[in-house]
PDB file of C-alpha atoms in Angstrom:
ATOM      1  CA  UNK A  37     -93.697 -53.558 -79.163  1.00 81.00           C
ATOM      2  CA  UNK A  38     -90.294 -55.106 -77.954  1.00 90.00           C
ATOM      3  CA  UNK A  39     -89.464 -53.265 -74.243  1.00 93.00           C
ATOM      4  CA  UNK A  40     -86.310 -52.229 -76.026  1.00 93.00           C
ATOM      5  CA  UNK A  41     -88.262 -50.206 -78.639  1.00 94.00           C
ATOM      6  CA  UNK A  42     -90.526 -48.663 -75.898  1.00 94.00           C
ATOM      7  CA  UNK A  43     -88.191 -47.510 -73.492  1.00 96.00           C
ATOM      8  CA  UNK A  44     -86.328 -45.806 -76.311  1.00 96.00           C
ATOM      9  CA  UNK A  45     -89.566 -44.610 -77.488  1.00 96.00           C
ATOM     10  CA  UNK A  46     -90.372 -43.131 -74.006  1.00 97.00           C
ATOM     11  CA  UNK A  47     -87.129 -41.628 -73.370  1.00 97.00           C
ATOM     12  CA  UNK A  48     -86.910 -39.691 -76.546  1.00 97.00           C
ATOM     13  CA  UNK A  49     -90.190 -38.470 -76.032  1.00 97.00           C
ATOM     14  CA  UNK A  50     -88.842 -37.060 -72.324  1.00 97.00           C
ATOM     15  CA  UNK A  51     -85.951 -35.623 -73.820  1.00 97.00           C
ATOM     16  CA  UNK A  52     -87.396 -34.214 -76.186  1.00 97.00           C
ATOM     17  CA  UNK A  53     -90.474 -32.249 -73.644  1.00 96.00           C
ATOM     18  CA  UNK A  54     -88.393 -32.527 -70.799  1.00 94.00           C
ATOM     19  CA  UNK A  55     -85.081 -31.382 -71.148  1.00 93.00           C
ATOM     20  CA  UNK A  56     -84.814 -29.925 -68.137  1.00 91.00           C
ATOM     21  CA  UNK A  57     -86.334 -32.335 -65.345  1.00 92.00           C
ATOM     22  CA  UNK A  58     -84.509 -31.967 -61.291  1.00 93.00           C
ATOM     23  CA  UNK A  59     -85.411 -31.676 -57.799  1.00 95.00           C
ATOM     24  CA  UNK A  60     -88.091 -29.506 -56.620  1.00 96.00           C
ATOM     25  CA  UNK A  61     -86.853 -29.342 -53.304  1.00 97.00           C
ATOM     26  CA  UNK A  62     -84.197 -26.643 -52.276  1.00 98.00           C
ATOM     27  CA  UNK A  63     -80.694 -27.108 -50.678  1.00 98.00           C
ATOM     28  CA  UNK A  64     -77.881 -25.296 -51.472  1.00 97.00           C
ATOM     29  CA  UNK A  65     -75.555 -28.467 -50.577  1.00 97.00           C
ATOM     30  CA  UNK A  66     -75.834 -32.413 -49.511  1.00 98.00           C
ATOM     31  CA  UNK A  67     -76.252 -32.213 -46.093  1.00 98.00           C
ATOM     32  CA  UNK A  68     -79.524 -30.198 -46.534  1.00 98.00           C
ATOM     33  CA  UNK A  69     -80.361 -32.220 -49.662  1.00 98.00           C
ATOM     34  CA  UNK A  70     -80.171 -35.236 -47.169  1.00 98.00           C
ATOM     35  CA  UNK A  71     -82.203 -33.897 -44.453  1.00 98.00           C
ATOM     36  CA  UNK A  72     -84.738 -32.179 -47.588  1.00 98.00           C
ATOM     37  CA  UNK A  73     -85.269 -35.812 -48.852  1.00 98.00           C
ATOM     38  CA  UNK A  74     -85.498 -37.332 -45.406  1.00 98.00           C
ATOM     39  CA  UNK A  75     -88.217 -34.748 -45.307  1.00 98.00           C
ATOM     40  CA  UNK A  76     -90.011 -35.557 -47.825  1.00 96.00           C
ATOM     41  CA  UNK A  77     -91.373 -39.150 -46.962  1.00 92.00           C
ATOM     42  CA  UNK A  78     -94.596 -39.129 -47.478  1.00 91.00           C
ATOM     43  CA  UNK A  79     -95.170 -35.384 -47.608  1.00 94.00           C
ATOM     44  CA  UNK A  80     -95.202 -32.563 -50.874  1.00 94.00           C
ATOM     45  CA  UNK A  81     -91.725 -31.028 -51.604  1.00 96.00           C
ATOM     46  CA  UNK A  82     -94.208 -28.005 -51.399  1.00 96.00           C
ATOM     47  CA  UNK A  83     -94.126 -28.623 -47.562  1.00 97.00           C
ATOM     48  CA  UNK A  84     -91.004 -29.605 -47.199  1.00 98.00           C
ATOM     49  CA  UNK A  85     -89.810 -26.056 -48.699  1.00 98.00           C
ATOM     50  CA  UNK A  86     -91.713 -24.344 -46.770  1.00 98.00           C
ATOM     51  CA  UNK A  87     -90.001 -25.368 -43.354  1.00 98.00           C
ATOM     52  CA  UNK A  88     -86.258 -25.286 -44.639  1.00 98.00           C
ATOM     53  CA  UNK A  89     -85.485 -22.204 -44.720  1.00 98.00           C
ATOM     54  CA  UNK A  90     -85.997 -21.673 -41.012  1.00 98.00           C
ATOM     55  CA  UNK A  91     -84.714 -25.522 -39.936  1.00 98.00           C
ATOM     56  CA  UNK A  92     -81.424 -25.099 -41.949  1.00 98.00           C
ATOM     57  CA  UNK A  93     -80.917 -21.155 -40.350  1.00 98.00           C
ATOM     58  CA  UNK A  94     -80.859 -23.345 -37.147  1.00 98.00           C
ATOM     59  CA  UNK A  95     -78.948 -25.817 -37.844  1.00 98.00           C
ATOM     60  CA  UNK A  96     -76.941 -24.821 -41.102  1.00 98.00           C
ATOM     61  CA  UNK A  97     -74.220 -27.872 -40.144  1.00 98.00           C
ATOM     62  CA  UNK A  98     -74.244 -31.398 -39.052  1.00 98.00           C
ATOM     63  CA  UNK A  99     -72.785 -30.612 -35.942  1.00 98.00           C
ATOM     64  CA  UNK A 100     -75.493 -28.381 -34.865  1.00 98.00           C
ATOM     65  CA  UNK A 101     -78.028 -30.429 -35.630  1.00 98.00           C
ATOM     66  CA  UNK A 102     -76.376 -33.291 -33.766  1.00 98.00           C
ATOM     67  CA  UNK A 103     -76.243 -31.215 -30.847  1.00 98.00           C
ATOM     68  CA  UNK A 104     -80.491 -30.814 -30.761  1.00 98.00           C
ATOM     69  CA  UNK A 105     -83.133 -32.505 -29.426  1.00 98.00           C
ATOM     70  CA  UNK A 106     -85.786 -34.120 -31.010  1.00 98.00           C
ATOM     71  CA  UNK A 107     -88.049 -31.958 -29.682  1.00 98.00           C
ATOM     72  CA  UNK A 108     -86.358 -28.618 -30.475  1.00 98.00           C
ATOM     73  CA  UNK A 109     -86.253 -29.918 -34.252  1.00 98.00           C
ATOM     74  CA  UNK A 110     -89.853 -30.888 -33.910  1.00 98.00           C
ATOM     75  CA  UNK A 111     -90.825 -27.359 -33.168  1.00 98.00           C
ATOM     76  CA  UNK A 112     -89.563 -26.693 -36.783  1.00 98.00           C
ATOM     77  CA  UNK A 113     -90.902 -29.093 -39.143  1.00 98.00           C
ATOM     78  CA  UNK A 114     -93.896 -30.105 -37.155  1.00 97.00           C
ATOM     79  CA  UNK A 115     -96.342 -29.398 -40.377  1.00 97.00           C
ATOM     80  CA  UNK A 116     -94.782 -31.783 -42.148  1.00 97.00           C
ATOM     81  CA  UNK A 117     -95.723 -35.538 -42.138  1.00 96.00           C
ATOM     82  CA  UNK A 118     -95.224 -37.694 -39.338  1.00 97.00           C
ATOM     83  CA  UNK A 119     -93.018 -34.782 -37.424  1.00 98.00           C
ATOM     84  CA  UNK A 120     -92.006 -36.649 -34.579  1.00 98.00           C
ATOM     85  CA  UNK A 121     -90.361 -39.939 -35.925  1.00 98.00           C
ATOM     86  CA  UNK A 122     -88.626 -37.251 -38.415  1.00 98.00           C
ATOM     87  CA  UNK A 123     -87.343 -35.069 -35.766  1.00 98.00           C
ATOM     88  CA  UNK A 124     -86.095 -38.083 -33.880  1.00 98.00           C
ATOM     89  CA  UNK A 125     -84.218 -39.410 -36.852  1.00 98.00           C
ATOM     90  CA  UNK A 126     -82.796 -36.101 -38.390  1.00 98.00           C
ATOM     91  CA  UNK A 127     -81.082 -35.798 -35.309  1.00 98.00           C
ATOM     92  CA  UNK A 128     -79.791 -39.668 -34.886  1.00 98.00           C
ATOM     93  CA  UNK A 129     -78.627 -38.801 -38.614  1.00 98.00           C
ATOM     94  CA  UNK A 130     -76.532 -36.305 -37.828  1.00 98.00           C
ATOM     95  CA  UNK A 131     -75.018 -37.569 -34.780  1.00 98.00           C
ATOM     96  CA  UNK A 132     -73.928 -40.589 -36.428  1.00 98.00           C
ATOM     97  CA  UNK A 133     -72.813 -38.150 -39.856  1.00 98.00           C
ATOM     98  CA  UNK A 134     -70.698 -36.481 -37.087  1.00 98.00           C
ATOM     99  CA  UNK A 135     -69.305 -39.547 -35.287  1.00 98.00           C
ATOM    100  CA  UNK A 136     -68.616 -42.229 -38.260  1.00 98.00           C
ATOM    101  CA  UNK A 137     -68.451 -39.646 -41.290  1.00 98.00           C
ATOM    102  CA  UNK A 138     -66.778 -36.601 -40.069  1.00 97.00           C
ATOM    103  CA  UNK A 139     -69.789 -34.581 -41.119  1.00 97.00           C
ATOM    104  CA  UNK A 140     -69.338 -35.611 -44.536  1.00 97.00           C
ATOM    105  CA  UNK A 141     -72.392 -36.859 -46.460  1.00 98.00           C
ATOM    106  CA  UNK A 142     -71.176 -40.561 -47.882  1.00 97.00           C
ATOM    107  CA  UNK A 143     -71.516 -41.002 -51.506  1.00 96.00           C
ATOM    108  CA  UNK A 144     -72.441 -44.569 -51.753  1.00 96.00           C
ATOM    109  CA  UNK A 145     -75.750 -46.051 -50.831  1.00 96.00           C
ATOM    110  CA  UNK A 146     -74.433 -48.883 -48.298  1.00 97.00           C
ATOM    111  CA  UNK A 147     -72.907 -46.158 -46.191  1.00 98.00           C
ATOM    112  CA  UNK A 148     -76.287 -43.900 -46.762  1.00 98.00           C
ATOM    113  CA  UNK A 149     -78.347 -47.097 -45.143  1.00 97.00           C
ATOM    114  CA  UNK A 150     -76.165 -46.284 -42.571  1.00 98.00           C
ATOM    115  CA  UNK A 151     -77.581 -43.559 -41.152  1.00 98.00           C
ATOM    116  CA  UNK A 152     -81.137 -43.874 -38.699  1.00 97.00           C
ATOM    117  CA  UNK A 153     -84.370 -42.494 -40.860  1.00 96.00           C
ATOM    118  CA  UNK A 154     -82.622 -43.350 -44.627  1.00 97.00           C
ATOM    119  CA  UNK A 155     -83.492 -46.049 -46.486  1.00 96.00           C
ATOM    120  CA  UNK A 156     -82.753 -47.432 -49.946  1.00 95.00           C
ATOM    121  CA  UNK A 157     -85.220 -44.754 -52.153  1.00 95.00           C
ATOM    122  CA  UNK A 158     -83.239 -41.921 -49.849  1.00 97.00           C
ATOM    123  CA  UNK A 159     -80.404 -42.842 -50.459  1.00 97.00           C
ATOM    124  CA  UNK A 160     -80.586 -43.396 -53.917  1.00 97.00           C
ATOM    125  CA  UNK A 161     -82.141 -39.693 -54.278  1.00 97.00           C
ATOM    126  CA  UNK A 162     -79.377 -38.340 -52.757  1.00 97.00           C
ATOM    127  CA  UNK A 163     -76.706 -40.165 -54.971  1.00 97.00           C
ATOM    128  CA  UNK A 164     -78.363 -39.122 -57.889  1.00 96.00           C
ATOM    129  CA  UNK A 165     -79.243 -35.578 -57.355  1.00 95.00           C
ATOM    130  CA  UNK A 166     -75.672 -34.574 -55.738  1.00 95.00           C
ATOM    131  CA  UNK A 167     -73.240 -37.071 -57.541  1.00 93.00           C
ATOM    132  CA  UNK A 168     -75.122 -38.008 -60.413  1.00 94.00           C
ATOM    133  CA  UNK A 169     -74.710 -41.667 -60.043  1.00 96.00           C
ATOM    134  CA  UNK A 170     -77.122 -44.225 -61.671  1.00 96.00           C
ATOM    135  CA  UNK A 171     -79.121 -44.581 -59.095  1.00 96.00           C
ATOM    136  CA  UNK A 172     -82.778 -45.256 -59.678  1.00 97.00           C
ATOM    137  CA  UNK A 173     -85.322 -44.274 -56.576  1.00 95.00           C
ATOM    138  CA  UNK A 174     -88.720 -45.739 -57.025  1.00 95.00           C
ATOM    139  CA  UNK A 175     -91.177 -43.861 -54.960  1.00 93.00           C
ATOM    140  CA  UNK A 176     -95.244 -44.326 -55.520  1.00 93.00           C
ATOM    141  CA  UNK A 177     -95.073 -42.163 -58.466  1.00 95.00           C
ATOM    142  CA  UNK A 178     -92.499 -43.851 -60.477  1.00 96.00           C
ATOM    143  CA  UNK A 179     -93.782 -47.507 -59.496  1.00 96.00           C
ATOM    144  CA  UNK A 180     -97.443 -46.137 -61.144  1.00 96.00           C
ATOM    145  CA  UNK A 181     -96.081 -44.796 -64.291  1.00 96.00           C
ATOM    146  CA  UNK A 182     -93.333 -47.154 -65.209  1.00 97.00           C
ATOM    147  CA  UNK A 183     -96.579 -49.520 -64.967  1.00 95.00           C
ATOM    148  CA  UNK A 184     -99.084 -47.997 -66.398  1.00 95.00           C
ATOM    149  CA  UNK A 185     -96.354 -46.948 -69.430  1.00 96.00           C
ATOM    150  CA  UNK A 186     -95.459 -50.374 -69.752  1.00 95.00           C
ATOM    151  CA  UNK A 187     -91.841 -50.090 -68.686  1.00 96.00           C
ATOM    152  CA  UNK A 188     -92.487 -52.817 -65.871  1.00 95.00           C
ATOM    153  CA  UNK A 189     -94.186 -55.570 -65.694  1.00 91.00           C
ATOM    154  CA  UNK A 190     -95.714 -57.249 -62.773  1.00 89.00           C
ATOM    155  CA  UNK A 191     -93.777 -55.603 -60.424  1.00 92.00           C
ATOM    156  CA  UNK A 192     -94.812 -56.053 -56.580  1.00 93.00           C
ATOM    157  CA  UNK A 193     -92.691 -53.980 -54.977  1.00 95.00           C
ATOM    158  CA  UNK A 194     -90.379 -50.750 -55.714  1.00 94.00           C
ATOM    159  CA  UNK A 195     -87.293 -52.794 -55.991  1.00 95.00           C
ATOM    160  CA  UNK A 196     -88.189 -54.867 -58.403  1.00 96.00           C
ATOM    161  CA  UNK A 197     -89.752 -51.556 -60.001  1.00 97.00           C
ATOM    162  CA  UNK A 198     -85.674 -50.369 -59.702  1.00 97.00           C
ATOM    163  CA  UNK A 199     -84.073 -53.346 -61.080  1.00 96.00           C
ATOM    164  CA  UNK A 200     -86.434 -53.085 -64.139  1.00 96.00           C
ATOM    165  CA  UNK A 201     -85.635 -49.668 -64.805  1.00 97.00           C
ATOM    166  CA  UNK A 202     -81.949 -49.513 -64.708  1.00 96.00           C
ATOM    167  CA  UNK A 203     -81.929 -52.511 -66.690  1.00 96.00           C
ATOM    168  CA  UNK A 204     -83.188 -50.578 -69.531  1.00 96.00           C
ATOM    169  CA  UNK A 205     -81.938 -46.568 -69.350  1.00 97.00           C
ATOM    170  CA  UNK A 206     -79.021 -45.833 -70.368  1.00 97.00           C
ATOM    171  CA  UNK A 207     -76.901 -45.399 -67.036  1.00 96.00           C
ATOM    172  CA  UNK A 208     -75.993 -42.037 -67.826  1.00 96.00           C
ATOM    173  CA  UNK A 209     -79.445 -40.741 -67.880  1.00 96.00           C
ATOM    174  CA  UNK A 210     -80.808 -42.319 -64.523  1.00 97.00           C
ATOM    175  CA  UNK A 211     -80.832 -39.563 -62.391  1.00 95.00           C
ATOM    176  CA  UNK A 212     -82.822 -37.563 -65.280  1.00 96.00           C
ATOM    177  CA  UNK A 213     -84.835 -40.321 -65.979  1.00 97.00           C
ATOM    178  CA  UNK A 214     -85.976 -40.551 -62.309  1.00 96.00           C
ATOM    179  CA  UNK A 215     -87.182 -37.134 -62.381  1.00 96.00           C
ATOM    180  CA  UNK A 216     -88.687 -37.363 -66.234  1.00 97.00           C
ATOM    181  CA  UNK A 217     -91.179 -40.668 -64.160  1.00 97.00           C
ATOM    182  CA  UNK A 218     -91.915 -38.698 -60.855  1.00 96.00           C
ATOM    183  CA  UNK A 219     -92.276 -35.360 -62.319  1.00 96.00           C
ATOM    184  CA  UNK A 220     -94.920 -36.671 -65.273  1.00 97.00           C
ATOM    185  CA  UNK A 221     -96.770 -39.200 -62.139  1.00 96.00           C
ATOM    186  CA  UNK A 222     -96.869 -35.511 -59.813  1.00 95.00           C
ATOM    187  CA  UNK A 223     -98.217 -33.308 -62.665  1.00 96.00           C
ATOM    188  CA  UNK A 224     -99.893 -35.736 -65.652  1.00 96.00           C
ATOM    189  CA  UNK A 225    -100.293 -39.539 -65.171  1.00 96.00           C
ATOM    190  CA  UNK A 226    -101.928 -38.796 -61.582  1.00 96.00           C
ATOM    191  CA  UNK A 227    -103.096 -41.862 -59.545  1.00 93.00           C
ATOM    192  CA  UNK A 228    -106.618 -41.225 -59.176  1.00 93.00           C
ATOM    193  CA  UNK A 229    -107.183 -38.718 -61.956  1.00 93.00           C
ATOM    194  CA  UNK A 230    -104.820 -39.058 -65.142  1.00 95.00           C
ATOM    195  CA  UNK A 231    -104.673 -36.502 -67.255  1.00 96.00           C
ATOM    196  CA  UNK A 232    -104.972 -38.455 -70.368  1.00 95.00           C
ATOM    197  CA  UNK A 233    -105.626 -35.388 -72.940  1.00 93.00           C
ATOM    198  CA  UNK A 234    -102.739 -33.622 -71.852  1.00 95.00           C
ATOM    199  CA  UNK A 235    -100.173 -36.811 -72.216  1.00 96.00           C
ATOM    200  CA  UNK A 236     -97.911 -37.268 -75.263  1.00 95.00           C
ATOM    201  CA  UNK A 237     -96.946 -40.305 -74.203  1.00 95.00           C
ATOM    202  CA  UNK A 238    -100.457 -41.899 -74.709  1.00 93.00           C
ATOM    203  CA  UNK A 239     -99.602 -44.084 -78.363  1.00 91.00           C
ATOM    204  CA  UNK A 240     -96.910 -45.287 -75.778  1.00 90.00           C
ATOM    205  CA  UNK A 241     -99.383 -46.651 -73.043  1.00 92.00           C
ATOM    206  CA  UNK A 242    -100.006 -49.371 -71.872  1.00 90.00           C
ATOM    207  CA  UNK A 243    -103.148 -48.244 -69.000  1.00 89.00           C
ATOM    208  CA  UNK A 244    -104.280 -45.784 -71.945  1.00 90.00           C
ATOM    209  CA  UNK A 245    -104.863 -48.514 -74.616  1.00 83.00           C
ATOM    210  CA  UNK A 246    -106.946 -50.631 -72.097  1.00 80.00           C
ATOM    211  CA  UNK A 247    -109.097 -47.403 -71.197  1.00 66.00           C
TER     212      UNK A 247
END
């Protein structure tokens, strides 16, 4: 099968059984999407919603949360993963989202890199979730299943993982796309455990038809 044919065959299928496919974690705007996502390293959205509520009562702006210390913000979302280095960066974020930005979340992924504790995957979560841009983040999930699916091919490292994808979907379906791969790797195509039975994508795949 060309890769044309099987990425079309793979998205139709998602559009088809996923129509609607977005975040799990909850904001109500892009300053706590940002901080959510920072979050979220490494750690269940499942977590990460479960000390939110109570971080963003605290600090509902970037101001206020530029005016904390580390360890004030630690006392909040010290369940989560690695609390300390996240508490130290959430508030480097926001002092330098204060200082260079204004308190206004940038919109582009250079100016994203920016800020301490976001990299290129955060970034590109947060321009595709608030401004819908093509933006493709490639977290472990997505770099199993767009391998074991066949949409990638020898690919050592999530950018190459990224550069694959976007190649193929259609730019105006990235940011769905992203969660169609991460949602099915979370739920289905697991990394220890796939659940094989349950996949419609299985005449599709590539790890399947070597099982």
């Amino acid at each position: 099968m060309r890769i044309s044919d099987r990425f079309a065959h793979i998205l139709s299928w998602f559009e088809a059984n996923m129509p609607v496919a977005e975040s799990e974690l909850n904001f109500t705007n892009p300053f706590q999407c940002l901080v959510a996502v920072m979050l979220s390293a490494q750690c269940t959205d499942k977590r990460v919603n479960m000390v939110t509520p109570a971080l963003f009562a605290a600090y509902p702006t970037p101001e206020t949360l530029a005016e904390a210390t580390s360890d004030e913000v630690f006392e909040y979302i010290k369940s989560v993963s690695y609390p300390r280095s996240k508490a130290e960066h959430l508030v480097q974020m926001a002092q330098r989202l204060v200082s260079a930005f204004q308190g206004i979340v940038p919109d582009n992924i250079d100016d994203l890199q920016t800020l301490q504790g976001v990299g290129r995957k955060t970034a590109n979560v947060v321009c595709a979730v608030i401004w819908n841009q093509p933006t493709m983040a490639v977290d472990t999930h997505i770099f199993r299943v767009s391998e074991r699916l066949g949409l990638t091919t020898n690919s050592k490292n999530p950018l190459q993982t990224e550069r694959q994808l976007v190649k193929y979907i259609p730019a105006d379906i990235i940011p769905k796309a992203h969660h169609w791969l991460l949602l099915h790797g979370r739920y289905i195509c697991q990394a220890r455990k796939p659940k094989c039975e349950q996949c419609g994508l299985r005449e599709y795949c590539r790890f399947f038809s070597k099982k």
